[in-house]
Short mmCIF file of N, CA and C in Angstrom, two decimals:
data_model
loop_
_atom_site.label_atom_id
_atom_site.label_comp_id
_atom_site.label_asym_id
_atom_site.label_seq_id
_atom_site.Cartn_x
_atom_site.Cartn_y
_atom_site.Cartn_z
N MET A 1 -13.66 -20.36 1.43
CA MET A 1 -13.44 -19.53 2.59
C MET A 1 -13.39 -20.44 3.82
N ARG A 2 -12.45 -20.14 4.67
CA ARG A 2 -12.29 -20.91 5.91
C ARG A 2 -13.42 -20.54 6.86
N ILE A 3 -14.14 -21.56 7.34
CA ILE A 3 -15.23 -21.35 8.31
C ILE A 3 -14.92 -22.18 9.54
N TRP A 4 -14.95 -21.53 10.70
CA TRP A 4 -14.75 -22.21 11.98
C TRP A 4 -16.10 -22.38 12.67
N THR A 5 -16.29 -23.49 13.39
CA THR A 5 -17.53 -23.70 14.12
C THR A 5 -17.55 -22.92 15.43
N GLU A 6 -16.38 -22.59 15.94
CA GLU A 6 -16.24 -21.77 17.14
C GLU A 6 -15.32 -20.60 16.81
N CYS A 7 -15.40 -19.55 17.60
CA CYS A 7 -14.53 -18.40 17.36
C CYS A 7 -13.07 -18.85 17.39
N PRO A 8 -12.34 -18.63 16.31
CA PRO A 8 -10.95 -19.11 16.25
C PRO A 8 -10.01 -18.29 17.12
N GLY A 9 -8.93 -18.92 17.54
CA GLY A 9 -7.89 -18.24 18.30
C GLY A 9 -6.92 -17.53 17.37
N LYS A 10 -6.04 -16.76 17.97
CA LYS A 10 -5.06 -16.00 17.20
C LYS A 10 -4.20 -16.89 16.31
N THR A 11 -3.77 -18.03 16.84
CA THR A 11 -2.89 -18.92 16.08
C THR A 11 -3.56 -19.39 14.79
N ASP A 12 -4.85 -19.77 14.89
CA ASP A 12 -5.58 -20.23 13.70
C ASP A 12 -5.75 -19.11 12.68
N VAL A 13 -6.11 -17.93 13.16
CA VAL A 13 -6.31 -16.78 12.27
C VAL A 13 -4.98 -16.41 11.60
N GLU A 14 -3.92 -16.35 12.36
CA GLU A 14 -2.63 -15.98 11.79
C GLU A 14 -2.16 -17.00 10.76
N ALA A 15 -2.48 -18.27 10.97
CA ALA A 15 -2.11 -19.30 9.98
C ALA A 15 -2.83 -19.05 8.65
N VAL A 16 -4.12 -18.71 8.71
CA VAL A 16 -4.86 -18.40 7.48
C VAL A 16 -4.29 -17.15 6.83
N LEU A 17 -3.96 -16.15 7.63
CA LEU A 17 -3.41 -14.91 7.07
C LEU A 17 -2.04 -15.14 6.44
N ARG A 18 -1.23 -16.00 7.02
CA ARG A 18 0.06 -16.33 6.40
C ARG A 18 -0.15 -17.02 5.05
N SER A 19 -1.13 -17.92 4.99
CA SER A 19 -1.45 -18.58 3.72
C SER A 19 -1.96 -17.57 2.70
N TYR A 20 -2.86 -16.70 3.14
CA TYR A 20 -3.41 -15.65 2.28
C TYR A 20 -2.27 -14.81 1.70
N PHE A 21 -1.39 -14.35 2.57
CA PHE A 21 -0.31 -13.48 2.12
C PHE A 21 0.67 -14.23 1.22
N GLY A 22 0.92 -15.48 1.52
CA GLY A 22 1.79 -16.29 0.66
C GLY A 22 1.22 -16.42 -0.75
N LEU A 23 -0.09 -16.60 -0.84
CA LEU A 23 -0.74 -16.68 -2.15
C LEU A 23 -0.68 -15.34 -2.88
N LEU A 24 -0.89 -14.25 -2.15
CA LEU A 24 -0.75 -12.92 -2.77
C LEU A 24 0.65 -12.73 -3.33
N ARG A 25 1.65 -13.04 -2.52
CA ARG A 25 3.05 -12.87 -2.95
C ARG A 25 3.36 -13.68 -4.20
N ALA A 26 2.72 -14.83 -4.32
CA ALA A 26 2.95 -15.69 -5.48
C ALA A 26 2.11 -15.27 -6.69
N GLY A 27 1.29 -14.22 -6.53
CA GLY A 27 0.45 -13.77 -7.62
C GLY A 27 -0.79 -14.63 -7.84
N ARG A 28 -1.09 -15.48 -6.87
CA ARG A 28 -2.25 -16.38 -6.97
C ARG A 28 -3.46 -15.72 -6.30
N ILE A 29 -3.89 -14.62 -6.89
CA ILE A 29 -4.91 -13.75 -6.32
C ILE A 29 -6.26 -14.46 -6.13
N PRO A 30 -6.79 -15.16 -7.12
CA PRO A 30 -8.09 -15.82 -6.93
C PRO A 30 -8.07 -16.82 -5.76
N GLU A 31 -6.97 -17.52 -5.59
CA GLU A 31 -6.87 -18.47 -4.48
C GLU A 31 -6.81 -17.74 -3.14
N ALA A 32 -6.11 -16.63 -3.08
CA ALA A 32 -6.04 -15.84 -1.86
C ALA A 32 -7.43 -15.33 -1.48
N GLU A 33 -8.18 -14.85 -2.47
CA GLU A 33 -9.52 -14.34 -2.21
C GLU A 33 -10.44 -15.41 -1.63
N GLN A 34 -10.18 -16.66 -1.93
CA GLN A 34 -11.04 -17.74 -1.45
C GLN A 34 -10.85 -18.04 0.04
N LEU A 35 -9.78 -17.55 0.64
CA LEU A 35 -9.52 -17.85 2.05
C LEU A 35 -10.29 -16.96 3.02
N VAL A 36 -10.71 -15.79 2.56
CA VAL A 36 -11.38 -14.84 3.44
C VAL A 36 -12.65 -14.31 2.77
N ASP A 37 -13.53 -13.74 3.58
CA ASP A 37 -14.70 -13.02 3.07
C ASP A 37 -14.13 -11.71 2.57
N HIS A 38 -13.82 -11.64 1.27
CA HIS A 38 -12.89 -10.65 0.72
C HIS A 38 -13.56 -9.42 0.13
N TYR A 39 -12.94 -8.26 0.40
CA TYR A 39 -13.26 -7.01 -0.28
C TYR A 39 -12.64 -7.08 -1.66
N PRO A 40 -13.00 -6.17 -2.56
CA PRO A 40 -12.40 -6.18 -3.91
C PRO A 40 -10.87 -6.13 -3.85
N VAL A 41 -10.24 -7.10 -4.47
CA VAL A 41 -8.79 -7.24 -4.38
C VAL A 41 -8.06 -6.13 -5.13
N ARG A 42 -8.69 -5.55 -6.12
CA ARG A 42 -8.04 -4.48 -6.89
C ARG A 42 -7.63 -3.32 -5.98
N HIS A 43 -8.50 -2.96 -5.05
CA HIS A 43 -8.20 -1.89 -4.11
C HIS A 43 -7.02 -2.26 -3.21
N VAL A 44 -7.00 -3.49 -2.75
CA VAL A 44 -5.91 -3.96 -1.88
C VAL A 44 -4.58 -3.90 -2.62
N LEU A 45 -4.54 -4.43 -3.83
CA LEU A 45 -3.30 -4.43 -4.60
C LEU A 45 -2.84 -3.02 -4.93
N LYS A 46 -3.76 -2.17 -5.30
CA LYS A 46 -3.40 -0.78 -5.63
C LYS A 46 -2.81 -0.09 -4.39
N SER A 47 -3.38 -0.31 -3.22
CA SER A 47 -2.87 0.29 -1.99
C SER A 47 -1.48 -0.23 -1.66
N LEU A 48 -1.28 -1.54 -1.79
CA LEU A 48 0.04 -2.11 -1.53
C LEU A 48 1.07 -1.56 -2.51
N TRP A 49 0.70 -1.46 -3.78
CA TRP A 49 1.60 -0.90 -4.81
C TRP A 49 1.97 0.53 -4.47
N THR A 50 0.97 1.35 -4.17
CA THR A 50 1.20 2.76 -3.89
C THR A 50 2.12 2.96 -2.70
N ALA A 51 1.95 2.14 -1.67
CA ALA A 51 2.76 2.29 -0.46
C ALA A 51 4.15 1.66 -0.58
N SER A 52 4.36 0.83 -1.58
CA SER A 52 5.65 0.14 -1.69
C SER A 52 6.40 0.56 -2.95
N VAL A 53 6.08 -0.01 -4.06
CA VAL A 53 6.81 0.24 -5.31
C VAL A 53 6.68 1.69 -5.76
N ASP A 54 5.46 2.20 -5.80
CA ASP A 54 5.24 3.57 -6.27
C ASP A 54 5.89 4.59 -5.34
N ALA A 55 5.94 4.29 -4.05
CA ALA A 55 6.59 5.19 -3.09
C ALA A 55 8.09 5.25 -3.31
N SER A 56 8.64 4.24 -3.98
CA SER A 56 10.08 4.22 -4.22
C SER A 56 10.45 4.84 -5.57
N GLY A 57 9.49 5.50 -6.21
CA GLY A 57 9.81 6.24 -7.43
C GLY A 57 9.50 5.52 -8.72
N SER A 58 8.53 4.64 -8.73
CA SER A 58 8.16 3.94 -9.95
C SER A 58 7.63 4.92 -10.99
N SER A 59 7.86 4.62 -12.24
CA SER A 59 7.39 5.51 -13.29
C SER A 59 6.07 5.06 -13.91
N ALA A 60 5.69 3.82 -13.73
CA ALA A 60 4.48 3.30 -14.36
C ALA A 60 3.34 3.23 -13.34
N ALA A 61 2.39 4.14 -13.45
CA ALA A 61 1.29 4.21 -12.50
C ALA A 61 0.41 2.97 -12.52
N ASP A 62 0.32 2.31 -13.66
CA ASP A 62 -0.53 1.12 -13.73
C ASP A 62 0.30 -0.17 -13.79
N GLY A 63 1.56 -0.07 -13.49
CA GLY A 63 2.44 -1.24 -13.55
C GLY A 63 2.02 -2.38 -12.64
N TRP A 64 1.37 -2.06 -11.55
CA TRP A 64 0.93 -3.09 -10.60
C TRP A 64 -0.07 -4.05 -11.22
N GLU A 65 -0.80 -3.60 -12.22
CA GLU A 65 -1.79 -4.46 -12.87
C GLU A 65 -1.18 -5.34 -13.95
N ARG A 66 -0.16 -4.83 -14.61
CA ARG A 66 0.44 -5.55 -15.73
C ARG A 66 1.46 -6.59 -15.30
N ASP A 67 2.14 -6.34 -14.20
CA ASP A 67 3.21 -7.23 -13.75
C ASP A 67 3.12 -7.36 -12.23
N LEU A 68 2.73 -8.51 -11.75
CA LEU A 68 2.55 -8.72 -10.31
C LEU A 68 3.82 -9.21 -9.60
N SER A 69 4.94 -9.20 -10.29
CA SER A 69 6.18 -9.71 -9.67
C SER A 69 6.57 -8.93 -8.43
N TRP A 70 6.20 -7.66 -8.33
CA TRP A 70 6.51 -6.83 -7.17
C TRP A 70 5.92 -7.41 -5.88
N LEU A 71 4.83 -8.19 -6.00
CA LEU A 71 4.23 -8.79 -4.80
C LEU A 71 5.22 -9.71 -4.08
N GLY A 72 6.12 -10.32 -4.83
CA GLY A 72 7.12 -11.22 -4.24
C GLY A 72 8.11 -10.51 -3.34
N GLU A 73 8.16 -9.19 -3.41
CA GLU A 73 9.08 -8.43 -2.57
C GLU A 73 8.43 -7.92 -1.28
N LEU A 74 7.17 -8.30 -1.08
CA LEU A 74 6.47 -7.92 0.15
C LEU A 74 6.64 -9.02 1.19
N ASP A 75 6.67 -8.64 2.44
CA ASP A 75 6.75 -9.60 3.55
C ASP A 75 5.82 -9.17 4.67
N LEU A 76 5.37 -10.13 5.46
CA LEU A 76 4.63 -9.81 6.67
C LEU A 76 5.62 -9.26 7.69
N ALA A 77 5.30 -8.12 8.28
CA ALA A 77 6.20 -7.54 9.28
C ALA A 77 5.72 -7.86 10.70
N ASP A 78 4.41 -7.71 10.95
CA ASP A 78 3.91 -7.91 12.31
C ASP A 78 2.39 -8.03 12.30
N PHE A 79 1.86 -8.79 13.27
CA PHE A 79 0.43 -8.86 13.51
C PHE A 79 0.13 -7.99 14.72
N ARG A 80 -0.88 -7.15 14.61
CA ARG A 80 -1.27 -6.30 15.74
C ARG A 80 -2.75 -6.52 16.02
N TRP A 81 -3.02 -7.17 17.15
CA TRP A 81 -4.38 -7.55 17.52
C TRP A 81 -5.06 -6.46 18.34
N SER A 82 -6.39 -6.33 18.15
CA SER A 82 -7.18 -5.41 18.97
C SER A 82 -7.32 -6.00 20.37
N TYR A 83 -7.73 -5.18 21.31
CA TYR A 83 -7.88 -5.66 22.68
C TYR A 83 -8.98 -6.71 22.81
N THR A 84 -9.90 -6.77 21.85
CA THR A 84 -10.98 -7.77 21.88
C THR A 84 -10.59 -9.06 21.15
N ASP A 85 -9.44 -9.06 20.51
CA ASP A 85 -8.98 -10.19 19.70
C ASP A 85 -9.89 -10.52 18.52
N SER A 86 -10.70 -9.55 18.10
CA SER A 86 -11.58 -9.78 16.95
C SER A 86 -11.04 -9.13 15.68
N HIS A 87 -10.14 -8.19 15.81
CA HIS A 87 -9.54 -7.48 14.67
C HIS A 87 -8.03 -7.64 14.72
N VAL A 88 -7.44 -7.81 13.54
CA VAL A 88 -5.99 -7.91 13.47
C VAL A 88 -5.49 -7.07 12.29
N GLY A 89 -4.49 -6.27 12.57
CA GLY A 89 -3.83 -5.50 11.53
C GLY A 89 -2.51 -6.16 11.19
N ILE A 90 -2.18 -6.13 9.92
CA ILE A 90 -0.92 -6.72 9.47
C ILE A 90 -0.04 -5.62 8.90
N GLU A 91 1.11 -5.42 9.52
CA GLU A 91 2.10 -4.52 8.95
C GLU A 91 2.82 -5.27 7.83
N ILE A 92 3.06 -4.56 6.73
CA ILE A 92 3.70 -5.13 5.55
C ILE A 92 5.03 -4.44 5.31
N ALA A 93 6.02 -5.22 4.91
CA ALA A 93 7.32 -4.66 4.57
C ALA A 93 7.57 -4.86 3.07
N TYR A 94 8.21 -3.88 2.48
CA TYR A 94 8.66 -3.95 1.09
C TYR A 94 10.16 -3.74 1.10
N ARG A 95 10.88 -4.76 0.63
CA ARG A 95 12.34 -4.73 0.65
C ARG A 95 12.85 -4.40 2.05
N ALA A 96 12.28 -5.10 3.04
CA ALA A 96 12.68 -5.04 4.46
C ALA A 96 12.35 -3.71 5.15
N ARG A 97 11.52 -2.87 4.52
CA ARG A 97 11.11 -1.61 5.14
C ARG A 97 9.59 -1.63 5.29
N VAL A 98 9.10 -1.39 6.53
CA VAL A 98 7.66 -1.37 6.76
C VAL A 98 7.04 -0.22 5.97
N ILE A 99 5.99 -0.54 5.23
CA ILE A 99 5.33 0.47 4.41
C ILE A 99 4.19 1.14 5.19
N GLU A 100 3.62 2.20 4.61
CA GLU A 100 2.64 3.02 5.30
C GLU A 100 1.25 2.41 5.37
N VAL A 101 0.96 1.42 4.56
CA VAL A 101 -0.38 0.84 4.57
C VAL A 101 -0.38 -0.46 5.38
N GLU A 102 -1.47 -0.66 6.09
CA GLU A 102 -1.66 -1.87 6.89
C GLU A 102 -2.93 -2.55 6.42
N LEU A 103 -2.91 -3.87 6.36
CA LEU A 103 -4.12 -4.62 6.01
C LEU A 103 -4.81 -5.02 7.31
N SER A 104 -6.11 -4.81 7.37
CA SER A 104 -6.87 -5.11 8.58
C SER A 104 -7.95 -6.15 8.28
N PHE A 105 -8.01 -7.15 9.12
CA PHE A 105 -8.99 -8.23 8.99
C PHE A 105 -9.75 -8.34 10.31
N TRP A 106 -10.90 -8.96 10.26
CA TRP A 106 -11.62 -9.21 11.50
C TRP A 106 -12.32 -10.55 11.43
N VAL A 107 -12.50 -11.14 12.60
CA VAL A 107 -13.20 -12.40 12.76
C VAL A 107 -14.66 -12.05 13.02
N LYS A 108 -15.54 -12.59 12.17
CA LYS A 108 -16.95 -12.24 12.34
C LYS A 108 -17.82 -13.49 12.31
N PRO A 109 -18.90 -13.45 13.09
CA PRO A 109 -19.83 -14.58 13.08
C PRO A 109 -20.76 -14.50 11.88
N THR A 110 -21.08 -15.65 11.32
CA THR A 110 -22.06 -15.75 10.23
C THR A 110 -23.02 -16.88 10.60
N ASP A 111 -24.01 -17.11 9.77
CA ASP A 111 -24.95 -18.21 10.02
C ASP A 111 -24.26 -19.56 9.97
N GLU A 112 -23.19 -19.67 9.17
CA GLU A 112 -22.47 -20.94 9.01
C GLU A 112 -21.40 -21.16 10.08
N GLY A 113 -20.94 -20.09 10.71
CA GLY A 113 -19.85 -20.17 11.69
C GLY A 113 -19.06 -18.88 11.68
N TRP A 114 -17.81 -18.96 12.05
CA TRP A 114 -16.94 -17.78 12.12
C TRP A 114 -16.06 -17.73 10.89
N VAL A 115 -15.92 -16.54 10.31
CA VAL A 115 -15.09 -16.35 9.13
C VAL A 115 -14.16 -15.17 9.35
N LEU A 116 -13.15 -15.12 8.53
CA LEU A 116 -12.20 -13.99 8.53
C LEU A 116 -12.60 -13.08 7.38
N ALA A 117 -12.84 -11.81 7.68
CA ALA A 117 -13.28 -10.84 6.67
C ALA A 117 -12.23 -9.77 6.46
N GLY A 118 -12.25 -9.17 5.28
CA GLY A 118 -11.32 -8.09 4.97
C GLY A 118 -10.65 -8.35 3.63
N PRO A 119 -9.54 -7.74 3.42
CA PRO A 119 -8.91 -6.74 4.28
C PRO A 119 -9.37 -5.33 3.96
N ALA A 120 -9.38 -4.53 4.97
CA ALA A 120 -9.49 -3.09 4.80
C ALA A 120 -8.04 -2.58 4.74
N THR A 121 -7.85 -1.44 4.14
CA THR A 121 -6.51 -0.85 4.08
C THR A 121 -6.49 0.41 4.92
N TYR A 122 -5.50 0.50 5.80
CA TYR A 122 -5.35 1.68 6.67
C TYR A 122 -4.02 2.35 6.39
N TRP A 123 -4.06 3.65 6.25
CA TRP A 123 -2.87 4.46 5.99
C TRP A 123 -2.47 5.20 7.23
#
C-alpha cells in the first residue's frame, strides 16, 4: 500500500488511482488491492459488472467471476474531487459510455502516514 509522509496532492493520488485501475483492467486484482487500503474486491467487481456488462444484456449472472476479460473494456472517465480534496470519485466508462456506478476513494491519515482507502461504490 502506498503511504505518504505528508497529505498527498491530487496529482499523486490520481497517479496511484490510474495504476490501480490499470491493474484492474489487466485482471491483476491482487496487485491492485495492494495499492490502497482496500475494501473487499468482490463487491467492487460485481458492481462494475452489473453497471457495465450486465446492463448491456449479459446472460450469465456470474460471468464476471469466471472471465475477467470484460475489465479490459472499462476506462477512467473523470476524477471528481470533494471540496476538501480528501475524497475523490472516479467515473467509469464501459465501451466509451459512462456507467451508473462510481468508485470513491479517500485520503486518510494513519499512524504510519497518509494512505488511499476504498473504493466504495456509489450508484
